Amino acid sequence: MMLKMPLHSSIIFRVLFLALSCLSAQTEAQLKVGFYSESCESAERIVNEEVTKGFMKDKGIAPGLVRMHFHDCFVRGCDGSILIDSNSSNTAEKDSFVNNPSLRGFEIIDNAKTRLETECKGVVSCADILAFAARDSVVITKGPVYDVPAGRRDGRVSLASEVLRDIPGPSLNVDQLTQSFANRNLTQEEMVTLSGAHTIGQSHCTSIINRLYKFNGTNGADPTLDSKYAGQLQQQCPQGSKDSSLVVPMNPGSQLVTDVGYYQDILSNRSLFTSDQTLLTNSNTASELSQNAMNQSLWMRKFAAVMVKMGQIDVLIGMSG
């Protein structure tokens, strides 16, 4: 004799079953450390080898890869769309004027991908390769060591038009920056922490020229910029120059070391971007900035944590991508 389940009990059972099924699928699809330990155990080693080779030839590769990972995650999430090439019908993210020619390190990702396709065909995503490469770039510049959860899948859409909308520019004020990071579920404190990546690398003169000459309709430089430092920058970035390749170090004292020099520069009014100097105009961000400047080990722990969190923005997982 079959027992018939009451209607309301049957409905509750089905709802619970669906909820548990969704939870199980979601749990299985989360990013995790060691994602390729069985499917391609050499994945992280191969990426690290390519980053190291690239860094030995060109020290600018490390800050370039960190910046590329940031630009990937802030546009459409960490889906590798920054790596997609343009074609006759579409201009991709990498060719936006924001990214071209300032982004660098694409050949490192290509080299790693080529090797991985030989060793583990169709297994390791470009988005994960970029996340690993950014971590290795932080480590090779004496920054914190941290594990990278993996399992991202690659996107297929890349639009240059979305870059200007989503990437926070060098002239934003603290409120605009806070909102931009909040749109990616990053707090104001995490914004200040992540901004410390500006401690390595270079900036094109075109990104700071507005602070050096005729600032806000005046005849001089931005008054918040140390006058001696402004003079040095003016020598490196001549007024009216048409040379788009001119660059200056982000943190002249240690531009190849991931440290708290960036924060110390801001406190000395020696930051390059308005978006950096503006952190002193808000009591909360100024307090965070000062704390980071005085405690490198604390900042490194926070920086590692926020790099991991940023690397999970709107990722494609499971059967997506």
JSON list of C-alpha atoms in Angstrom, two decimals, residues 85-309:
[
{"chain": "A", "resi": 85, "resn": "ASP", "atom": "CA", "xyz": [41.87, 41.11, -29.24]},
{"chain": "A", "resi": 86, "resn": "SER", "atom": "CA", "xyz": [39.95, 43.68, -31.24]},
{"chain": "A", "resi": 87, "resn": "ASN", "atom": "CA", "xyz": [38.54, 42.76, -34.63]},
{"chain": "A", "resi": 88, "resn": "SER", "atom": "CA", "xyz": [37.04, 44.55, -37.62]},
{"chain": "A", "resi": 89, "resn": "SER", "atom": "CA", "xyz": [33.65, 44.92, -35.91]},
{"chain": "A", "resi": 90, "resn": "ASN", "atom": "CA", "xyz": [34.70, 45.61, -32.31]},
{"chain": "A", "resi": 91, "resn": "THR", "atom": "CA", "xyz": [37.32, 47.55, -30.38]},
{"chain": "A", "resi": 92, "resn": "ALA", "atom": "CA", "xyz": [38.23, 45.49, -27.33]},
{"chain": "A", "resi": 93, "resn": "GLU", "atom": "CA", "xyz": [39.16, 46.66, -23.82]},
{"chain": "A", "resi": 94, "resn": "LYS", "atom": "CA", "xyz": [42.90, 46.38, -24.41]},
{"chain": "A", "resi": 95, "resn": "ASP", "atom": "CA", "xyz": [42.69, 48.95, -27.21]},
{"chain": "A", "resi": 96, "resn": "SER", "atom": "CA", "xyz": [40.78, 51.59, -25.24]},
{"chain": "A", "resi": 97, "resn": "PHE", "atom": "CA", "xyz": [42.79, 54.80, -24.96]},
{"chain": "A", "resi": 98, "resn": "VAL", "atom": "CA", "xyz": [42.82, 54.16, -21.20]},
{"chain": "A", "resi": 99, "resn": "ASN", "atom": "CA", "xyz": [44.70, 50.88, -21.72]},
{"chain": "A", "resi": 100, "resn": "ASN", "atom": "CA", "xyz": [46.66, 51.41, -24.91]},
{"chain": "A", "resi": 101, "resn": "PRO", "atom": "CA", "xyz": [49.62, 51.87, -24.83]},
{"chain": "A", "resi": 102, "resn": "SER", "atom": "CA", "xyz": [49.89, 51.93, -21.02]},
{"chain": "A", "resi": 103, "resn": "LEU", "atom": "CA", "xyz": [49.03, 48.28, -20.28]},
{"chain": "A", "resi": 104, "resn": "ARG", "atom": "CA", "xyz": [51.89, 45.83, -20.64]},
{"chain": "A", "resi": 105, "resn": "GLY", "atom": "CA", "xyz": [52.65, 42.17, -20.05]},
{"chain": "A", "resi": 106, "resn": "PHE", "atom": "CA", "xyz": [50.28, 40.57, -22.56]},
{"chain": "A", "resi": 107, "resn": "GLU", "atom": "CA", "xyz": [53.12, 38.46, -23.94]},
{"chain": "A", "resi": 108, "resn": "ILE", "atom": "CA", "xyz": [53.66, 36.91, -20.50]},
{"chain": "A", "resi": 109, "resn": "ILE", "atom": "CA", "xyz": [50.07, 35.68, -20.41]},
{"chain": "A", "resi": 110, "resn": "ASP", "atom": "CA", "xyz": [50.34, 34.46, -24.02]},
{"chain": "A", "resi": 111, "resn": "ASN", "atom": "CA", "xyz": [53.55, 32.54, -23.29]},
{"chain": "A", "resi": 112, "resn": "ALA", "atom": "CA", "xyz": [52.09, 30.90, -20.20]},
{"chain": "A", "resi": 113, "resn": "LYS", "atom": "CA", "xyz": [48.89, 30.01, -22.05]},
{"chain": "A", "resi": 114, "resn": "THR", "atom": "CA", "xyz": [50.84, 28.46, -24.93]},
{"chain": "A", "resi": 115, "resn": "ARG", "atom": "CA", "xyz": [52.81, 26.24, -22.55]},
{"chain": "A", "resi": 116, "resn": "LEU", "atom": "CA", "xyz": [49.72, 25.27, -20.58]},
{"chain": "A", "resi": 117, "resn": "GLU", "atom": "CA", "xyz": [47.78, 24.35, -23.71]},
{"chain": "A", "resi": 118, "resn": "THR", "atom": "CA", "xyz": [50.61, 21.97, -24.60]},
{"chain": "A", "resi": 119, "resn": "GLU", "atom": "CA", "xyz": [50.64, 20.44, -21.14]},
{"chain": "A", "resi": 120, "resn": "CYS", "atom": "CA", "xyz": [46.93, 20.60, -20.17]},
{"chain": "A", "resi": 121, "resn": "LYS", "atom": "CA", "xyz": [44.88, 21.47, -23.23]},
{"chain": "A", "resi": 122, "resn": "GLY", "atom": "CA", "xyz": [41.66, 23.35, -22.57]},
{"chain": "A", "resi": 123, "resn": "VAL", "atom": "CA", "xyz": [42.01, 23.29, -18.78]},
{"chain": "A", "resi": 124, "resn": "VAL", "atom": "CA", "xyz": [43.52, 26.51, -17.40]},
{"chain": "A", "resi": 125, "resn": "SER", "atom": "CA", "xyz": [41.61, 29.72, -18.10]},
{"chain": "A", "resi": 126, "resn": "CYS", "atom": "CA", "xyz": [43.26, 32.95, -19.17]},
{"chain": "A", "resi": 127, "resn": "ALA", "atom": "CA", "xyz": [41.50, 34.72, -16.27]},
{"chain": "A", "resi": 128, "resn": "ASP", "atom": "CA", "xyz": [43.22, 32.40, -13.79]},
{"chain": "A", "resi": 129, "resn": "ILE", "atom": "CA", "xyz": [46.58, 32.79, -15.53]},
{"chain": "A", "resi": 130, "resn": "LEU", "atom": "CA", "xyz": [46.29, 36.57, -15.13]},
{"chain": "A", "resi": 131, "resn": "ALA", "atom": "CA", "xyz": [45.35, 36.26, -11.43]},
{"chain": "A", "resi": 132, "resn": "PHE", "atom": "CA", "xyz": [48.34, 33.97, -10.81]},
{"chain": "A", "resi": 133, "resn": "ALA", "atom": "CA", "xyz": [50.64, 36.31, -12.77]},
{"chain": "A", "resi": 134, "resn": "ALA", "atom": "CA", "xyz": [49.52, 39.35, -10.75]},
{"chain": "A", "resi": 135, "resn": "ARG", "atom": "CA", "xyz": [50.22, 37.49, -7.49]},
{"chain": "A", "resi": 136, "resn": "ASP", "atom": "CA", "xyz": [53.64, 36.40, -8.74]},
{"chain": "A", "resi": 137, "resn": "SER", "atom": "CA", "xyz": [54.38, 40.00, -9.73]},
{"chain": "A", "resi": 138, "resn": "VAL", "atom": "CA", "xyz": [53.60, 41.19, -6.20]},
{"chain": "A", "resi": 139, "resn": "VAL", "atom": "CA", "xyz": [55.84, 38.50, -4.73]},
{"chain": "A", "resi": 140, "resn": "ILE", "atom": "CA", "xyz": [58.76, 39.10, -7.11]},
{"chain": "A", "resi": 141, "resn": "THR", "atom": "CA", "xyz": [58.76, 42.78, -6.09]},
{"chain": "A", "resi": 142, "resn": "LYS", "atom": "CA", "xyz": [59.12, 41.77, -2.41]},
{"chain": "A", "resi": 143, "resn": "GLY", "atom": "CA", "xyz": [55.44, 42.09, -1.60]},
{"chain": "A", "resi": 144, "resn": "PRO", "atom": "CA", "xyz": [53.30, 39.65, 0.41]},
{"chain": "A", "resi": 145, "resn": "VAL", "atom": "CA", "xyz": [53.00, 35.98, -0.48]},
{"chain": "A", "resi": 146, "resn": "TYR", "atom": "CA", "xyz": [49.41, 34.77, -0.78]},
{"chain": "A", "resi": 147, "resn": "ASP", "atom": "CA", "xyz": [47.36, 31.93, -2.25]},
{"chain": "A", "resi": 148, "resn": "VAL", "atom": "CA", "xyz": [45.10, 32.60, -5.23]},
{"chain": "A", "resi": 149, "resn": "PRO", "atom": "CA", "xyz": [41.74, 30.82, -5.34]},
{"chain": "A", "resi": 150, "resn": "ALA", "atom": "CA", "xyz": [41.13, 29.66, -8.92]},
{"chain": "A", "resi": 151, "resn": "GLY", "atom": "CA", "xyz": [38.38, 28.25, -11.08]},
{"chain": "A", "resi": 152, "resn": "ARG", "atom": "CA", "xyz": [37.50, 31.35, -13.11]},
{"chain": "A", "resi": 153, "resn": "ARG", "atom": "CA", "xyz": [36.20, 30.83, -16.61]},
{"chain": "A", "resi": 154, "resn": "ASP", "atom": "CA", "xyz": [36.84, 33.23, -19.47]},
{"chain": "A", "resi": 155, "resn": "GLY", "atom": "CA", "xyz": [34.39, 35.75, -20.86]},
{"chain": "A", "resi": 156, "resn": "ARG", "atom": "CA", "xyz": [33.76, 36.23, -24.56]},
{"chain": "A", "resi": 157, "resn": "VAL", "atom": "CA", "xyz": [32.78, 39.91, -24.58]},
{"chain": "A", "resi": 158, "resn": "SER", "atom": "CA", "xyz": [35.26, 42.80, -24.47]},
{"chain": "A", "resi": 159, "resn": "LEU", "atom": "CA", "xyz": [34.17, 46.38, -25.18]},
{"chain": "A", "resi": 160, "resn": "ALA", "atom": "CA", "xyz": [36.47, 49.39, -25.17]},
{"chain": "A", "resi": 161, "resn": "SER", "atom": "CA", "xyz": [33.47, 51.61, -24.45]},
{"chain": "A", "resi": 162, "resn": "GLU", "atom": "CA", "xyz": [33.10, 50.07, -20.97]},
{"chain": "A", "resi": 163, "resn": "VAL", "atom": "CA", "xyz": [36.67, 50.86, -19.86]},
{"chain": "A", "resi": 164, "resn": "LEU", "atom": "CA", "xyz": [36.30, 54.62, -19.43]},
{"chain": "A", "resi": 165, "resn": "ARG", "atom": "CA", "xyz": [33.04, 54.05, -17.55]},
{"chain": "A", "resi": 166, "resn": "ASP", "atom": "CA", "xyz": [34.39, 51.45, -15.12]},
{"chain": "A", "resi": 167, "resn": "ILE", "atom": "CA", "xyz": [38.07, 52.21, -14.52]},
{"chain": "A", "resi": 168, "resn": "PRO", "atom": "CA", "xyz": [38.59, 54.92, -11.87]},
{"chain": "A", "resi": 169, "resn": "GLY", "atom": "CA", "xyz": [40.63, 57.71, -13.47]},
{"chain": "A", "resi": 170, "resn": "PRO", "atom": "CA", "xyz": [43.61, 59.62, -12.05]},
{"chain": "A", "resi": 171, "resn": "SER", "atom": "CA", "xyz": [41.62, 62.84, -11.56]},
{"chain": "A", "resi": 172, "resn": "LEU", "atom": "CA", "xyz": [38.79, 61.45, -9.39]},
{"chain": "A", "resi": 173, "resn": "ASN", "atom": "CA", "xyz": [38.16, 62.86, -5.91]},
{"chain": "A", "resi": 174, "resn": "VAL", "atom": "CA", "xyz": [37.77, 60.71, -2.83]},
{"chain": "A", "resi": 175, "resn": "ASP", "atom": "CA", "xyz": [33.97, 60.49, -3.02]},
{"chain": "A", "resi": 176, "resn": "GLN", "atom": "CA", "xyz": [34.08, 59.42, -6.66]},
{"chain": "A", "resi": 177, "resn": "LEU", "atom": "CA", "xyz": [36.75, 56.84, -5.89]},
{"chain": "A", "resi": 178, "resn": "THR", "atom": "CA", "xyz": [34.77, 55.48, -2.95]},
{"chain": "A", "resi": 179, "resn": "GLN", "atom": "CA", "xyz": [31.70, 55.06, -5.13]},
{"chain": "A", "resi": 180, "resn": "SER", "atom": "CA", "xyz": [33.69, 53.39, -7.92]},
{"chain": "A", "resi": 181, "resn": "PHE", "atom": "CA", "xyz": [35.07, 50.80, -5.51]},
{"chain": "A", "resi": 182, "resn": "ALA", "atom": "CA", "xyz": [31.71, 50.37, -3.77]},
{"chain": "A", "resi": 183, "resn": "ASN", "atom": "CA", "xyz": [30.28, 49.44, -7.17]},
{"chain": "A", "resi": 184, "resn": "ARG", "atom": "CA", "xyz": [32.64, 46.46, -7.03]},
{"chain": "A", "resi": 185, "resn": "ASN", "atom": "CA", "xyz": [31.72, 45.60, -3.43]},
{"chain": "A", "resi": 186, "resn": "LEU", "atom": "CA", "xyz": [35.00, 46.99, -2.09]},
{"chain": "A", "resi": 187, "resn": "THR", "atom": "CA", "xyz": [35.00, 49.20, 0.99]},
{"chain": "A", "resi": 188, "resn": "GLN", "atom": "CA", "xyz": [36.67, 52.57, 1.36]},
{"chain": "A", "resi": 189, "resn": "GLU", "atom": "CA", "xyz": [39.37, 51.01, 3.54]},
{"chain": "A", "resi": 190, "resn": "GLU", "atom": "CA", "xyz": [39.99, 48.37, 0.88]},
{"chain": "A", "resi": 191, "resn": "MET", "atom": "CA", "xyz": [40.19, 51.15, -1.71]},
{"chain": "A", "resi": 192, "resn": "VAL", "atom": "CA", "xyz": [42.99, 52.84, 0.26]},
{"chain": "A", "resi": 193, "resn": "THR", "atom": "CA", "xyz": [44.74, 49.50, 0.72]},
{"chain": "A", "resi": 194, "resn": "LEU", "atom": "CA", "xyz": [44.52, 48.55, -2.95]},
{"chain": "A", "resi": 195, "resn": "SER", "atom": "CA", "xyz": [45.71, 51.99, -4.04]},
{"chain": "A", "resi": 196, "resn": "GLY", "atom": "CA", "xyz": [49.04, 51.03, -2.50]},
{"chain": "A", "resi": 197, "resn": "ALA", "atom": "CA", "xyz": [49.74, 49.08, -5.70]},
{"chain": "A", "resi": 198, "resn": "HIS", "atom": "CA", "xyz": [50.82, 52.45, -7.08]},
{"chain": "A", "resi": 199, "resn": "THR", "atom": "CA", "xyz": [54.03, 51.96, -5.15]},
{"chain": "A", "resi": 200, "resn": "ILE", "atom": "CA", "xyz": [55.50, 50.11, -8.16]},
{"chain": "A", "resi": 201, "resn": "GLY", "atom": "CA", "xyz": [55.70, 51.04, -11.81]},
{"chain": "A", "resi": 202, "resn": "GLN", "atom": "CA", "xyz": [55.56, 54.17, -13.90]},
{"chain": "A", "resi": 203, "resn": "SER", "atom": "CA", "xyz": [53.04, 56.71, -15.09]},
{"chain": "A", "resi": 204, "resn": "HIS", "atom": "CA", "xyz": [52.82, 58.35, -18.50]},
{"chain": "A", "resi": 205, "resn": "CYS", "atom": "CA", "xyz": [53.33, 62.09, -18.36]},
{"chain": "A", "resi": 206, "resn": "THR", "atom": "CA", "xyz": [49.97, 62.52, -20.08]},
{"chain": "A", "resi": 207, "resn": "SER", "atom": "CA", "xyz": [48.26, 61.31, -16.89]},
{"chain": "A", "resi": 208, "resn": "ILE", "atom": "CA", "xyz": [49.79, 64.01, -14.67]},
{"chain": "A", "resi": 209, "resn": "ILE", "atom": "CA", "xyz": [50.37, 66.94, -17.03]},
{"chain": "A", "resi": 210, "resn": "ASN", "atom": "CA", "xyz": [47.23, 68.69, -15.76]},
{"chain": "A", "resi": 211, "resn": "ARG", "atom": "CA", "xyz": [48.83, 68.93, -12.29]},
{"chain": "A", "resi": 212, "resn": "LEU", "atom": "CA", "xyz": [52.07, 70.40, -13.59]},
{"chain": "A", "resi": 213, "resn": "TYR", "atom": "CA", "xyz": [50.94, 73.29, -15.80]},
{"chain": "A", "resi": 214, "resn": "LYS", "atom": "CA", "xyz": [48.07, 75.80, -15.67]},
{"chain": "A", "resi": 215, "resn": "PHE", "atom": "CA", "xyz": [46.42, 73.86, -12.87]},
{"chain": "A", "resi": 216, "resn": "ASN", "atom": "CA", "xyz": [42.76, 74.91, -12.56]},
{"chain": "A", "resi": 217, "resn": "GLY", "atom": "CA", "xyz": [43.37, 77.99, -14.69]},
{"chain": "A", "resi": 218, "resn": "THR", "atom": "CA", "xyz": [46.46, 79.17, -12.80]},
{"chain": "A", "resi": 219, "resn": "ASN", "atom": "CA", "xyz": [49.92, 79.71, -14.24]},
{"chain": "A", "resi": 220, "resn": "GLY", "atom": "CA", "xyz": [51.56, 77.06, -12.07]},
{"chain": "A", "resi": 221, "resn": "ALA", "atom": "CA", "xyz": [51.38, 73.54, -10.75]},
{"chain": "A", "resi": 222, "resn": "ASP", "atom": "CA", "xyz": [48.89, 72.01, -8.33]},
{"chain": "A", "resi": 223, "resn": "PRO", "atom": "CA", "xyz": [49.67, 73.72, -4.99]},
{"chain": "A", "resi": 224, "resn": "THR", "atom": "CA", "xyz": [49.16, 70.43, -3.14]},
{"chain": "A", "resi": 225, "resn": "LEU", "atom": "CA", "xyz": [52.19, 69.05, -4.99]},
{"chain": "A", "resi": 226, "resn": "ASP", "atom": "CA", "xyz": [55.56, 69.59, -3.28]},
{"chain": "A", "resi": 227, "resn": "SER", "atom": "CA", "xyz": [57.16, 72.49, -5.20]},
{"chain": "A", "resi": 228, "resn": "LYS", "atom": "CA", "xyz": [60.59, 70.87, -5.52]},
{"chain": "A", "resi": 229, "resn": "TYR", "atom": "CA", "xyz": [59.06, 67.63, -6.71]},
{"chain": "A", "resi": 230, "resn": "ALA", "atom": "CA", "xyz": [56.82, 69.52, -9.13]},
{"chain": "A", "resi": 231, "resn": "GLY", "atom": "CA", "xyz": [59.92, 71.12, -10.62]},
{"chain": "A", "resi": 232, "resn": "GLN", "atom": "CA", "xyz": [61.53, 67.70, -11.12]},
{"chain": "A", "resi": 233, "resn": "LEU", "atom": "CA", "xyz": [58.42, 66.39, -12.81]},
{"chain": "A", "resi": 234, "resn": "GLN", "atom": "CA", "xyz": [58.25, 69.43, -15.09]},
{"chain": "A", "resi": 235, "resn": "GLN", "atom": "CA", "xyz": [61.77, 68.65, -16.28]},
{"chain": "A", "resi": 236, "resn": "GLN", "atom": "CA", "xyz": [60.76, 65.07, -17.03]},
{"chain": "A", "resi": 237, "resn": "CYS", "atom": "CA", "xyz": [57.42, 66.04, -18.57]},
{"chain": "A", "resi": 238, "resn": "PRO", "atom": "CA", "xyz": [58.03, 69.26, -20.59]},
{"chain": "A", "resi": 239, "resn": "GLN", "atom": "CA", "xyz": [55.02, 71.46, -21.27]},
{"chain": "A", "resi": 240, "resn": "GLY", "atom": "CA", "xyz": [53.67, 71.03, -24.79]},
{"chain": "A", "resi": 241, "resn": "SER", "atom": "CA", "xyz": [55.59, 67.81, -25.45]},
{"chain": "A", "resi": 242, "resn": "LYS", "atom": "CA", "xyz": [53.99, 65.54, -28.05]},
{"chain": "A", "resi": 243, "resn": "ASP", "atom": "CA", "xyz": [55.97, 62.50, -26.93]},
{"chain": "A", "resi": 244, "resn": "SER", "atom": "CA", "xyz": [53.37, 60.08, -25.55]},
{"chain": "A", "resi": 245, "resn": "SER", "atom": "CA", "xyz": [56.09, 57.65, -24.43]},
{"chain": "A", "resi": 246, "resn": "LEU", "atom": "CA", "xyz": [57.43, 59.91, -21.66]},
{"chain": "A", "resi": 247, "resn": "VAL", "atom": "CA", "xyz": [57.10, 58.25, -18.24]},
{"chain": "A", "resi": 248, "resn": "VAL", "atom": "CA", "xyz": [58.00, 58.97, -14.62]},
{"chain": "A", "resi": 249, "resn": "PRO", "atom": "CA", "xyz": [58.34, 56.53, -11.69]},
{"chain": "A", "resi": 250, "resn": "MET", "atom": "CA", "xyz": [55.33, 56.19, -9.41]},
{"chain": "A", "resi": 251, "resn": "ASN", "atom": "CA", "xyz": [57.44, 55.93, -6.27]},
{"chain": "A", "resi": 252, "resn": "PRO", "atom": "CA", "xyz": [60.93, 57.28, -7.10]},
{"chain": "A", "resi": 253, "resn": "GLY", "atom": "CA", "xyz": [62.54, 55.88, -3.95]},
{"chain": "A", "resi": 254, "resn": "SER", "atom": "CA", "xyz": [61.57, 52.25, -4.54]},
{"chain": "A", "resi": 255, "resn": "GLN", "atom": "CA", "xyz": [59.64, 51.91, -7.79]},
{"chain": "A", "resi": 256, "resn": "LEU", "atom": "CA", "xyz": [60.43, 48.18, -8.09]},
{"chain": "A", "resi": 257, "resn": "VAL", "atom": "CA", "xyz": [59.57, 47.25, -4.50]},
{"chain": "A", "resi": 258, "resn": "THR", "atom": "CA", "xyz": [56.06, 46.61, -3.20]},
{"chain": "A", "resi": 259, "resn": "ASP", "atom": "CA", "xyz": [56.21, 48.60, 0.04]},
{"chain": "A", "resi": 260, "resn": "VAL", "atom": "CA", "xyz": [54.52, 51.51, 1.82]},
{"chain": "A", "resi": 261, "resn": "GLY", "atom": "CA", "xyz": [56.58, 54.15, 0.00]},
{"chain": "A", "resi": 262, "resn": "TYR", "atom": "CA", "xyz": [53.42, 55.17, -1.87]},
{"chain": "A", "resi": 263, "resn": "TYR", "atom": "CA", "xyz": [51.72, 56.25, 1.36]},
{"chain": "A", "resi": 264, "resn": "GLN", "atom": "CA", "xyz": [54.81, 58.05, 2.59]},
{"chain": "A", "resi": 265, "resn": "ASP", "atom": "CA", "xyz": [54.96, 59.94, -0.71]},
{"chain": "A", "resi": 266, "resn": "ILE", "atom": "CA", "xyz": [51.37, 61.12, -0.31]},
{"chain": "A", "resi": 267, "resn": "LEU", "atom": "CA", "xyz": [52.08, 62.37, 3.21]},
{"chain": "A", "resi": 268, "resn": "SER", "atom": "CA", "xyz": [55.03, 64.30, 1.75]},
{"chain": "A", "resi": 269, "resn": "ASN", "atom": "CA", "xyz": [52.84, 65.74, -1.05]},
{"chain": "A", "resi": 270, "resn": "ARG", "atom": "CA", "xyz": [54.81, 63.78, -3.62]},
{"chain": "A", "resi": 271, "resn": "SER", "atom": "CA", "xyz": [52.04, 61.68, -5.17]},
{"chain": "A", "resi": 272, "resn": "LEU", "atom": "CA", "xyz": [51.57, 61.72, -8.92]},
{"chain": "A", "resi": 273, "resn": "PHE", "atom": "CA", "xyz": [47.81, 61.52, -9.31]},
{"chain": "A", "resi": 274, "resn": "THR", "atom": "CA", "xyz": [45.01, 63.70, -8.00]},
{"chain": "A", "resi": 275, "resn": "SER", "atom": "CA", "xyz": [43.29, 60.42, -7.11]},
{"chain": "A", "resi": 276, "resn": "ASP", "atom": "CA", "xyz": [46.19, 59.65, -4.76]},
{"chain": "A", "resi": 277, "resn": "GLN", "atom": "CA", "xyz": [46.57, 63.09, -3.17]},
{"chain": "A", "resi": 278, "resn": "THR", "atom": "CA", "xyz": [42.81, 63.29, -2.61]},
{"chain": "A", "resi": 279, "resn": "LEU", "atom": "CA", "xyz": [43.06, 60.55, 0.02]},
{"chain": "A", "resi": 280, "resn": "LEU", "atom": "CA", "xyz": [44.32, 63.24, 2.41]},
{"chain": "A", "resi": 281, "resn": "THR", "atom": "CA", "xyz": [41.14, 65.29, 2.02]},
{"chain": "A", "resi": 282, "resn": "ASN", "atom": "CA", "xyz": [38.93, 62.83, 3.89]},
{"chain": "A", "resi": 283, "resn": "SER", "atom": "CA", "xyz": [39.51, 62.12, 7.58]},
{"chain": "A", "resi": 284, "resn": "ASN", "atom": "CA", "xyz": [38.81, 58.39, 7.24]},
{"chain": "A", "resi": 285, "resn": "THR", "atom": "CA", "xyz": [41.01, 57.78, 4.21]},
{"chain": "A", "resi": 286, "resn": "ALA", "atom": "CA", "xyz": [43.73, 60.03, 5.64]},
{"chain": "A", "resi": 287, "resn": "SER", "atom": "CA", "xyz": [43.73, 57.97, 8.84]},
{"chain": "A", "resi": 288, "resn": "GLU", "atom": "CA", "xyz": [43.98, 54.70, 6.88]},
{"chain": "A", "resi": 289, "resn": "LEU", "atom": "CA", "xyz": [46.75, 56.18, 4.76]},
{"chain": "A", "resi": 290, "resn": "SER", "atom": "CA", "xyz": [48.78, 57.25, 7.79]},
{"chain": "A", "resi": 291, "resn": "GLN", "atom": "CA", "xyz": [48.31, 53.86, 9.45]},
{"chain": "A", "resi": 292, "resn": "ASN", "atom": "CA", "xyz": [49.57, 52.06, 6.33]},
{"chain": "A", "resi": 293, "resn": "ALA", "atom": "CA", "xyz": [52.55, 54.41, 6.01]},
{"chain": "A", "resi": 294, "resn": "MET", "atom": "CA", "xyz": [53.68, 53.55, 9.53]},
{"chain": "A", "resi": 295, "resn": "ASN", "atom": "CA", "xyz": [53.05, 49.81, 9.52]},
{"chain": "A", "resi": 296, "resn": "GLN", "atom": "CA", "xyz": [54.27, 47.92, 6.46]},
{"chain": "A", "resi": 297, "resn": "SER", "atom": "CA", "xyz": [53.51, 44.44, 7.78]},
{"chain": "A", "resi": 298, "resn": "LEU", "atom": "CA", "xyz": [49.91, 45.45, 8.52]},
{"chain": "A", "resi": 299, "resn": "TRP", "atom": "CA", "xyz": [49.48, 46.94, 5.06]},
{"chain": "A", "resi": 300, "resn": "MET", "atom": "CA", "xyz": [50.94, 43.84, 3.40]},
{"chain": "A", "resi": 301, "resn": "ARG", "atom": "CA", "xyz": [48.45, 41.59, 5.19]},
{"chain": "A", "resi": 302, "resn": "LYS", "atom": "CA", "xyz": [45.58, 43.84, 4.17]},
{"chain": "A", "resi": 303, "resn": "PHE", "atom": "CA", "xyz": [46.88, 44.15, 0.61]},
{"chain": "A", "resi": 304, "resn": "ALA", "atom": "CA", "xyz": [47.10, 40.38, 0.17]},
{"chain": "A", "resi": 305, "resn": "ALA", "atom": "CA", "xyz": [43.53, 39.98, 1.45]},
{"chain": "A", "resi": 306, "resn": "VAL", "atom": "CA", "xyz": [42.08, 42.65, -0.83]},
{"chain": "A", "resi": 307, "resn": "MET", "atom": "CA", "xyz": [43.93, 41.29, -3.87]},
{"chain": "A", "resi": 308, "resn": "VAL", "atom": "CA", "xyz": [42.22, 37.96, -3.23]},
{"chain": "A", "resi": 309, "resn": "LYS", "atom": "CA", "xyz": [38.86, 39.69, -2.80]}
]
